[in-house]
Amino acid sequence: MDRMRIQLRNPSREVELRGPMSVVAVLNRLELNRESVLVVQNGTLVPGDAMLADDDVIEVRPVISGGAFDTAGRRASRPGAGTTPRTAP
């Protein structure tokens, strides 16, 4: 019988579970907090109430938050921030 293949990131590991099972049930089984991860089913981001089947490939990624940075590594607070200003002739 097929099982869901669940790829976890950070730390990277893989587990298999028998489905069908909801996203919330899978995360509870893996002792993961729903608010701290994103769940991708066969390449598509899915909500907590989605049902996962035995033949699905699931990826669980940690949620990462933060600001945008320009190419020099400085925090960009608005479009164009971090670029060299032009001097009037």
PDB file of C-alpha atoms in Angstrom:
ATOM      1  CA  MET A   1       0.000   0.000   0.000  1.00  0.00           C
ATOM      2  CA  ASP A   2       1.229   3.504  -0.835  1.00  0.00           C
ATOM      3  CA  ARG A   3       2.071   6.051   1.819  1.00  0.00           C
ATOM      4  CA  MET A   4       2.397   9.818   1.778  1.00  0.00           C
ATOM      5  CA  ARG A   5       6.005  10.865   1.450  1.00  0.00           C
ATOM      6  CA  ILE A   6       6.548  13.892   3.674  1.00  0.00           C
ATOM      7  CA  GLN A   7       9.696  15.940   3.190  1.00  0.00           C
ATOM      8  CA  LEU A   8      10.506  18.132   6.174  1.00  0.00           C
ATOM      9  CA  ARG A   9      12.934  21.017   5.933  1.00  0.00           C
ATOM     10  CA  ASN A  10      15.147  22.478   8.621  1.00  0.00           C
ATOM     11  CA  PRO A  11      16.293  19.960   9.703  1.00  0.00           C
ATOM     12  CA  SER A  12      15.956  18.057   6.462  1.00  0.00           C
ATOM     13  CA  ARG A  13      14.376  14.616   6.817  1.00  0.00           C
ATOM     14  CA  GLU A  14      11.696  12.432   5.250  1.00  0.00           C
ATOM     15  CA  VAL A  15       8.886  10.432   6.846  1.00  0.00           C
ATOM     16  CA  GLU A  16       6.046   8.332   5.471  1.00  0.00           C
ATOM     17  CA  LEU A  17       2.480   8.258   6.788  1.00  0.00           C
ATOM     18  CA  ARG A  18      -0.590   6.367   5.684  1.00  0.00           C
ATOM     19  CA  GLY A  19      -3.438   8.564   4.392  1.00  0.00           C
ATOM     20  CA  PRO A  20      -5.871   9.952   3.723  1.00  0.00           C
ATOM     21  CA  MET A  21      -5.317  12.550   6.413  1.00  0.00           C
ATOM     22  CA  SER A  22      -5.899  16.302   6.740  1.00  0.00           C
ATOM     23  CA  VAL A  23      -2.985  18.737   6.831  1.00  0.00           C
ATOM     24  CA  VAL A  24      -3.830  19.548  10.462  1.00  0.00           C
ATOM     25  CA  ALA A  25      -3.811  15.838  11.392  1.00  0.00           C
ATOM     26  CA  VAL A  26      -0.429  15.316   9.703  1.00  0.00           C
ATOM     27  CA  LEU A  27       1.069  18.309  11.511  1.00  0.00           C
ATOM     28  CA  ASN A  28      -0.366  17.128  14.841  1.00  0.00           C
ATOM     29  CA  ARG A  29       1.083  13.673  14.238  1.00  0.00           C
ATOM     30  CA  LEU A  30       4.487  15.246  13.523  1.00  0.00           C
ATOM     31  CA  GLU A  31       4.093  17.567  16.535  1.00  0.00           C
ATOM     32  CA  LEU A  32       4.425  20.683  14.365  1.00  0.00           C
ATOM     33  CA  ASN A  33       2.678  24.021  14.929  1.00  0.00           C
ATOM     34  CA  ARG A  34       0.427  24.951  11.961  1.00  0.00           C
ATOM     35  CA  GLU A  35       1.358  28.634  12.249  1.00  0.00           C
ATOM     36  CA  SER A  36       5.079  27.926  11.934  1.00  0.00           C
ATOM     37  CA  VAL A  37       5.076  25.931   8.676  1.00  0.00           C
ATOM     38  CA  LEU A  38       3.845  25.970   5.087  1.00  0.00           C
ATOM     39  CA  VAL A  39       2.514  22.744   3.571  1.00  0.00           C
ATOM     40  CA  VAL A  40       2.979  22.019  -0.129  1.00  0.00           C
ATOM     41  CA  GLN A  41       1.034  19.142  -1.726  1.00  0.00           C
ATOM     42  CA  ASN A  42       2.377  17.936  -5.081  1.00  0.00           C
ATOM     43  CA  GLY A  43       3.886  21.383  -5.718  1.00  0.00           C
ATOM     44  CA  THR A  44       0.878  23.452  -4.554  1.00  0.00           C
ATOM     45  CA  LEU A  45       0.551  25.370  -1.272  1.00  0.00           C
ATOM     46  CA  VAL A  46      -2.462  23.998   0.639  1.00  0.00           C
ATOM     47  CA  PRO A  47      -4.585  25.158   3.612  1.00  0.00           C
ATOM     48  CA  GLY A  48      -4.909  23.289   6.911  1.00  0.00           C
ATOM     49  CA  ASP A  49      -8.232  21.678   6.004  1.00  0.00           C
ATOM     50  CA  ALA A  50      -6.913  20.103   2.771  1.00  0.00           C
ATOM     51  CA  MET A  51      -6.990  16.307   2.594  1.00  0.00           C
ATOM     52  CA  LEU A  52      -3.769  14.491   1.746  1.00  0.00           C
ATOM     53  CA  ALA A  53      -3.835  11.116  -0.014  1.00  0.00           C
ATOM     54  CA  ASP A  54      -1.528   8.094   0.136  1.00  0.00           C
ATOM     55  CA  ASP A  55       0.131   8.891  -3.186  1.00  0.00           C
ATOM     56  CA  ASP A  56       0.830  12.561  -2.396  1.00  0.00           C
ATOM     57  CA  VAL A  57       4.273  14.090  -2.054  1.00  0.00           C
ATOM     58  CA  ILE A  58       4.145  16.606   0.802  1.00  0.00           C
ATOM     59  CA  GLU A  59       6.740  19.205   1.689  1.00  0.00           C
ATOM     60  CA  VAL A  60       6.683  20.975   5.051  1.00  0.00           C
ATOM     61  CA  ARG A  61       8.670  24.207   5.052  1.00  0.00           C
ATOM     62  CA  PRO A  62       9.305  26.528   7.979  1.00  0.00           C
ATOM     63  CA  VAL A  63       7.766  29.985   7.743  1.00  0.00           C
ATOM     64  CA  ILE A  64      10.500  32.582   7.390  1.00  0.00           C
ATOM     65  CA  SER A  65       9.719  36.239   7.922  1.00  0.00           C
ATOM     66  CA  GLY A  66      11.782  39.329   7.452  1.00  0.00           C
ATOM     67  CA  GLY A  67      12.236  42.365   5.307  1.00  0.00           C
ATOM     68  CA  ALA A  68      13.516  42.807   1.798  1.00  0.00           C
ATOM     69  CA  PHE A  69      17.179  43.549   1.202  1.00  0.00           C
ATOM     70  CA  ASP A  70      18.884  45.290  -1.684  1.00  0.00           C
ATOM     71  CA  THR A  71      21.819  43.730  -3.532  1.00  0.00           C
ATOM     72  CA  ALA A  72      24.275  45.179  -0.987  1.00  0.00           C
ATOM     73  CA  GLY A  73      22.474  43.452   1.884  1.00  0.00           C
ATOM     74  CA  ARG A  74      20.855  46.649   3.228  1.00  0.00           C
ATOM     75  CA  ARG A  75      17.215  46.595   4.274  1.00  0.00           C
ATOM     76  CA  ALA A  76      15.056  48.148   1.547  1.00  0.00           C
ATOM     77  CA  SER A  77      12.109  50.039   3.031  1.00  0.00           C
ATOM     78  CA  ARG A  78      10.603  51.263  -0.230  1.00  0.00           C
ATOM     79  CA  PRO A  79      10.962  50.625  -3.970  1.00  0.00           C
ATOM     80  CA  GLY A  80      14.300  51.965  -5.135  1.00  0.00           C
ATOM     81  CA  ALA A  81      15.762  52.096  -1.631  1.00  0.00           C
ATOM     82  CA  GLY A  82      19.422  51.204  -1.579  1.00  0.00           C
ATOM     83  CA  THR A  83      20.063  52.522  -5.047  1.00  0.00           C
ATOM     84  CA  THR A  84      22.524  55.299  -5.689  1.00  0.00           C
ATOM     85  CA  PRO A  85      20.708  58.652  -5.816  1.00  0.00           C
ATOM     86  CA  ARG A  86      21.169  60.776  -8.918  1.00  0.00           C
ATOM     87  CA  THR A  87      22.711  64.174  -8.502  1.00  0.00           C
ATOM     88  CA  ALA A  88      21.123  67.059 -10.383  1.00  0.00           C
ATOM     89  CA  PRO A  89      23.467  68.561 -13.045  1.00  0.00           C
TER      90      PRO A  89
END
